[in-house]
Short mmCIF file of C-alpha atoms in Angstrom, two decimals:
data_model
loop_
_atom_site.label_atom_id
_atom_site.label_comp_id
_atom_site.label_asym_id
_atom_site.label_seq_id
_atom_site.Cartn_x
_atom_site.Cartn_y
_atom_site.Cartn_z
CA MET A 1 103.16 76.59 114.73
CA LEU A 2 105.65 79.27 115.79
CA VAL A 3 105.01 81.19 112.56
CA GLY A 4 101.34 80.39 112.02
CA SER A 5 100.31 81.28 115.56
CA THR A 6 102.46 84.40 116.07
CA ILE A 7 103.58 86.72 113.29
CA PHE A 8 101.13 85.27 110.73
CA ALA A 9 98.39 84.28 113.15
CA TYR A 10 95.11 83.23 111.58
CA LYS A 11 91.88 84.48 113.16
CA THR A 12 91.05 81.07 114.63
CA PHE A 13 94.52 80.86 116.27
CA THR A 14 94.26 77.07 115.79
CA LEU A 15 94.79 76.70 112.03
CA VAL A 16 97.90 77.35 109.95
CA GLU A 17 97.79 78.21 106.27
CA ALA A 18 99.61 75.65 104.12
CA ARG A 19 101.40 78.35 102.11
CA TYR A 20 103.78 78.96 105.02
CA LEU A 21 105.36 75.54 104.40
CA LEU A 22 106.99 76.93 101.26
CA LEU A 23 109.00 79.33 103.39
CA PHE A 24 110.89 76.48 105.01
CA ARG A 25 111.93 74.48 101.99
CA ASP A 26 115.38 76.04 102.39
CA LEU A 27 116.06 76.36 106.10
CA ASP A 28 119.49 77.87 105.49
CA GLY A 29 117.92 80.75 103.56
CA CYS A 30 115.23 81.61 106.11
CA SER A 31 117.41 84.17 107.83
CA GLY A 32 117.55 86.21 104.64
CA TYR A 33 113.80 86.71 104.41
CA SER A 34 112.23 90.07 105.21
CA TRP A 35 110.16 88.70 108.09
CA GLY A 36 109.39 92.17 109.45
CA ALA A 37 107.90 93.39 106.18
CA ALA A 38 105.86 90.19 105.79
CA THR A 39 104.57 90.57 109.34
CA LEU A 40 103.58 94.17 108.66
CA VAL A 41 101.77 93.21 105.45
CA THR A 42 99.77 90.55 107.29
CA LEU A 43 98.85 92.90 110.13
CA TYR A 44 97.89 95.71 107.72
CA ARG A 45 95.61 93.35 105.84
CA TYR A 46 93.82 92.27 109.01
CA LEU A 47 93.58 95.86 110.27
CA GLY A 48 91.90 96.77 107.01
CA ASP A 49 89.39 93.99 107.58
CA ALA A 50 88.90 95.07 111.20
CA SER A 51 87.86 98.55 110.10
CA MET A 52 84.65 97.02 108.78
CA TYR A 53 81.74 96.83 111.21
CA SER A 54 81.04 93.20 110.32
CA CYS A 55 84.52 92.08 111.42
CA LYS A 56 84.65 90.79 115.00
CA GLN A 57 88.21 89.41 115.24
CA LEU A 58 91.73 90.54 114.44
CA GLY A 59 94.35 88.29 112.92
CA GLY A 60 98.03 88.93 112.36
CA TYR A 61 100.57 89.72 115.07
CA PRO A 62 98.63 91.53 117.83
CA THR A 63 101.73 91.83 120.03
CA LEU A 64 103.22 94.23 117.49
CA LEU A 65 100.10 96.39 117.58
CA GLN A 66 99.85 96.32 121.38
CA CYS A 67 103.48 97.30 121.86
CA TRP A 68 103.11 100.10 119.31
CA ILE A 69 100.19 101.49 121.33
CA HIS A 70 102.15 101.28 124.59
CA GLU A 71 105.15 103.07 123.08
CA TYR A 72 103.30 105.95 121.43
CA PHE A 73 100.28 106.42 123.71
CA PRO A 74 101.38 105.96 127.34
CA THR A 75 98.06 107.20 128.75
CA VAL A 76 95.93 104.71 126.80
CA GLY A 77 95.20 101.28 128.18
CA LYS A 78 96.78 99.39 131.05
CA ARG A 79 100.40 98.41 130.80
CA GLY A 80 103.20 97.09 132.94
CA GLU A 81 106.94 97.56 132.43
CA ASN A 82 109.51 94.81 132.90
CA TRP A 83 112.38 97.28 132.60
CA LYS A 84 113.02 100.94 131.89
CA PRO A 85 114.61 102.06 128.60
CA ALA A 86 117.59 103.42 130.51
CA ASP A 87 118.19 99.95 131.98
CA ASN A 88 117.89 98.15 128.65
CA CYS A 89 120.70 95.72 127.99
CA GLY A 90 119.88 95.08 124.36
CA LEU A 91 116.76 92.97 124.79
CA PRO A 92 114.05 93.05 122.11
CA ARG A 93 111.92 96.14 122.61
CA ALA A 94 108.66 94.20 122.90
CA MET A 95 109.98 92.49 126.05
CA ARG A 96 109.74 95.83 127.84
CA TRP A 97 105.99 95.38 128.31
CA SER A 98 104.01 92.94 130.41
CA TYR A 99 100.35 92.18 129.90
CA ARG A 100 97.79 93.48 132.38
CA GLN A 101 94.10 92.79 132.17
CA GLY A 102 92.16 95.97 131.49
CA VAL A 103 88.53 96.72 132.28
CA LEU A 104 87.77 99.39 129.67
CA LYS A 105 85.56 98.50 126.73
CA VAL A 106 85.60 100.01 123.25
CA ASP A 107 82.95 102.59 124.13
CA ASP A 108 85.08 103.67 127.12
CA LEU A 109 88.22 104.09 125.03
CA ARG A 110 86.72 106.22 122.29
CA PRO A 111 86.35 109.43 124.34
CA ILE A 112 89.82 108.84 125.81
CA LEU A 113 91.30 108.77 122.31
CA ASP A 114 89.32 111.86 121.31
CA GLU A 115 90.77 113.80 124.26
CA LEU A 116 94.40 113.08 123.36
CA THR A 117 96.57 116.13 122.67
CA PRO A 118 100.04 116.33 121.05
CA VAL A 119 101.71 116.28 124.46
CA ASP A 120 100.02 112.95 125.26
CA VAL A 121 101.88 111.28 122.38
CA ILE A 122 105.49 110.08 122.44
CA TRP A 123 106.31 110.84 118.83
CA ARG A 124 109.75 109.19 118.72
CA PRO A 125 109.82 106.55 121.46
CA PHE A 126 112.71 104.50 120.07
CA GLU A 127 115.46 107.12 120.16
CA ASP A 128 116.80 105.61 123.39
CA HIS A 129 117.05 102.24 121.63
CA ARG A 130 119.30 103.34 118.77
CA ALA A 131 122.42 101.97 120.45
CA TRP A 132 121.04 98.48 119.82
CA CYS A 133 118.92 99.09 116.72
CA VAL A 134 120.10 101.80 114.33
CA PHE A 135 117.44 103.60 112.30
CA ASP A 136 117.26 102.30 108.73
CA GLU A 137 116.23 104.84 106.12
CA ILE A 138 114.33 102.13 104.25
CA CYS A 139 111.57 102.87 106.79
CA LEU A 140 110.96 106.03 104.73
CA TYR A 141 110.27 104.04 101.56
CA ARG A 142 106.88 104.98 100.12
CA GLY A 143 105.25 102.29 98.06
CA CYS A 144 103.57 98.92 98.25
CA LEU A 145 104.62 95.98 100.39
CA LYS A 146 103.94 92.47 99.16
CA TRP A 147 103.78 89.12 100.90
CA GLY A 148 102.47 86.27 98.79
CA GLU A 149 99.36 87.49 97.04
CA THR A 150 98.71 90.26 99.58
CA VAL A 151 99.70 93.82 98.63
CA VAL A 152 99.26 96.78 100.99
CA PRO A 153 100.30 100.45 100.82
CA TYR A 154 103.08 101.73 103.07
CA LEU A 155 102.88 105.53 103.38
CA PRO A 156 105.45 107.10 105.74
CA ASP A 157 104.69 110.55 104.32
CA ARG A 158 101.47 110.41 106.40
CA CYS A 159 103.32 109.97 109.71
CA LEU A 160 106.56 111.92 109.22
CA ARG A 161 106.64 113.19 112.78
CA GLN A 162 107.46 109.76 114.14
CA PHE A 163 110.61 109.89 111.99
CA GLY A 164 111.59 113.35 113.23
CA TYR A 165 110.39 115.35 110.22
CA ARG A 166 107.89 118.15 109.86
CA GLN A 167 104.54 116.84 108.67
CA TYR A 168 103.23 118.17 105.36
CA VAL A 169 100.10 117.44 103.36
CA PRO A 170 100.90 114.05 101.82
CA SER A 171 100.37 112.85 98.29
CA PRO A 172 97.19 110.93 97.42
CA PRO A 173 97.29 107.30 98.60
CA LEU A 174 98.64 104.62 96.29
CA ASP A 175 96.39 102.27 94.39
CA CYS A 176 97.97 98.90 95.09
CA MET A 177 95.73 97.27 92.51
CA MET A 178 97.74 99.14 89.87
CA ALA A 179 101.16 98.29 91.33
CA THR A 180 103.14 96.11 88.91
CA ASP A 181 106.82 96.67 89.74
CA ILE A 182 106.87 96.29 93.51
CA ASP A 183 110.15 94.35 93.50
CA VAL A 184 111.83 97.02 91.36
CA ASP A 185 110.48 99.81 93.57
CA TRP A 186 111.77 98.01 96.66
CA ILE A 187 115.27 97.61 95.22
CA SER A 188 115.44 101.30 94.24
CA TYR A 189 113.89 102.52 97.49
CA HIS A 190 116.43 105.36 97.82
CA GLN A 191 114.57 107.37 95.18
CA SER A 192 111.37 107.04 97.17
CA VAL A 193 113.11 108.11 100.39
CA ILE A 194 114.43 111.25 98.71
CA ALA A 195 110.94 112.08 97.44
CA VAL A 196 109.42 111.62 100.91
CA ILE A 197 111.82 113.75 102.94
CA GLY A 198 112.77 116.17 100.15
CA SER A 199 109.59 118.16 100.74
CA SER A 200 110.10 118.33 104.50
CA THR A 201 112.53 119.62 107.09
CA VAL A 202 113.66 118.38 110.46
CA ALA A 203 110.94 118.97 113.04
CA THR A 204 111.57 121.75 115.56
CA THR A 205 108.99 120.31 117.96
CA PRO A 206 107.80 116.69 118.22
CA SER A 207 104.38 117.49 116.73
CA ASP A 208 105.61 120.03 114.16
CA ALA A 209 103.45 120.39 111.02
CA VAL A 210 103.20 122.87 108.15
CA ASP A 211 100.49 125.50 108.03
CA GLY A 212 97.27 124.10 106.65
CA TYR A 213 98.02 120.46 107.47
CA LEU A 214 95.53 120.15 110.31
CA GLU A 215 92.84 121.86 108.27
CA TRP A 216 93.46 119.34 105.48
CA TYR A 217 93.47 116.44 107.92
CA TYR A 218 90.14 117.42 109.42
CA CYS A 219 88.64 117.59 105.94
CA VAL A 220 89.76 114.15 104.72
CA SER A 221 89.85 112.08 107.89
CA HIS A 222 87.64 111.15 110.83
CA PRO A 223 89.26 113.08 113.69
CA ARG A 224 86.58 112.14 116.23
CA LEU A 225 85.48 108.66 117.24
CA VAL A 226 82.53 109.94 119.26
CA PRO A 227 80.09 111.86 117.04
CA PRO A 228 79.34 115.38 118.29
CA HIS A 229 75.97 115.90 119.92
CA ARG A 230 73.36 116.92 117.43
CA ASP A 231 69.70 117.78 117.58
CA ALA A 232 67.26 114.95 117.05
CA PRO A 233 66.68 114.33 113.34
CA ARG A 234 63.65 116.05 111.94
CA GLU A 235 61.36 114.73 109.27
CA VAL A 236 62.11 116.38 105.95
CA PRO A 237 59.05 116.84 103.70
CA VAL A 238 59.40 115.05 100.39
CA PRO A 239 58.87 117.35 97.39
CA VAL A 240 55.73 116.57 95.44
CA TYR A 241 57.66 115.68 92.30
CA ASP A 242 59.66 113.02 94.22
CA VAL A 243 56.62 111.26 95.63
CA GLY A 244 56.06 108.00 93.77
CA PRO A 245 52.77 107.32 91.97
CA SER A 246 50.10 105.43 93.87
CA ASP A 247 48.83 103.52 90.82
CA PRO A 248 50.98 100.38 90.18
CA ASP A 249 50.91 100.81 86.40
CA TRP A 250 52.07 104.41 86.60
CA ALA A 251 54.69 103.32 89.15
CA ARG A 252 56.05 100.81 86.63
CA VAL A 253 56.19 103.47 83.91
CA SER A 254 57.95 105.87 86.28
CA THR A 255 60.52 103.22 87.26
CA LEU A 256 61.34 102.35 83.64
CA ILE A 257 61.78 105.98 82.60
CA HIS A 258 63.89 106.80 85.64
CA ARG A 259 66.10 103.72 85.08
CA TYR A 260 66.79 104.69 81.47
CA LEU A 261 67.60 108.30 82.34
CA ARG A 262 70.02 107.13 85.00
CA GLN A 263 71.74 104.67 82.64
CA VAL A 264 72.47 107.40 80.09
CA ASN A 265 73.42 109.96 82.77
CA ALA A 266 70.76 112.32 81.48
CA GLU A 267 70.46 115.83 82.91
CA GLU A 268 67.09 117.56 83.15
CA GLU A 269 68.57 120.68 81.57
CA ASP A 270 69.48 118.73 78.42
CA PRO A 271 66.83 119.49 75.74
CA GLN A 272 67.46 116.06 74.22
CA PHE A 273 65.73 114.43 77.22
CA SER A 274 63.17 117.13 78.05
CA ASP A 275 60.22 115.03 76.83
CA LEU A 276 61.29 112.03 78.91
CA PHE A 277 61.67 114.14 82.05
CA GLU A 278 58.24 115.64 81.44
CA ALA A 279 56.81 112.11 81.07
CA LEU A 280 58.57 111.11 84.30
CA HIS A 281 56.99 113.99 86.23
CA ILE A 282 53.55 113.21 84.75
CA SER A 283 53.82 109.54 85.73
CA ARG A 284 54.83 110.45 89.28
CA SER A 285 51.84 112.76 89.70
CA HIS A 286 49.31 109.93 89.27
#
């Protein structure tokens, strides 16, 4: 129950997947498992599911996500502190925070997140904790993480500033479906670390980024949660040649011709299909 209801929590929070039993066949070897990586894989998987509108619950280890938010975004949400970092005596970092019931809903939080600026973010919150937990360069490994049958991408080159490096335009994301040598990549992670930080330099300011990065980010991402105000949509007239035929027989002919042209990726400029396109336009005009 400790594992199935915490770091690998199922959405119901009452059921435990049977596959976890295999982890405890050798109790003496449990301490050698990469529990942190497995926890991250599980949370990443559930976060991917939660990005879909149809998903209403989040599984995984929510405490990890909540503490991450508290550390990096001090102005977001309601939080209480059990102790200050300066007073830390080596306790686990998550014990710094105490839960407080908030009143803000999702719609209330979206504009708050949109209004965040670089100075509202603590880019490297764990520097005061290094006396108890030294930074491990394996955190800069770029590749896939695997736990059981679940494989997720881990891409530190997209958040270099939290590691103290200048952010550059990252490489295209990995396709985990094509990953075949994850264990080998993990063992030789040093090569990946060199590739990640070799194209960067130490950040001069916490939010340091190369020229052109923000322009790239705004092109490929969704920088705003609240859509900008736009004029009411206007009805766009449908061109005559796109209006379907009113006669059911002609409609059937039009559908069959259009389906074939789409299957063969035909272009109207191609003389090979000029007769079919002419027949399509004739059928749509009836």
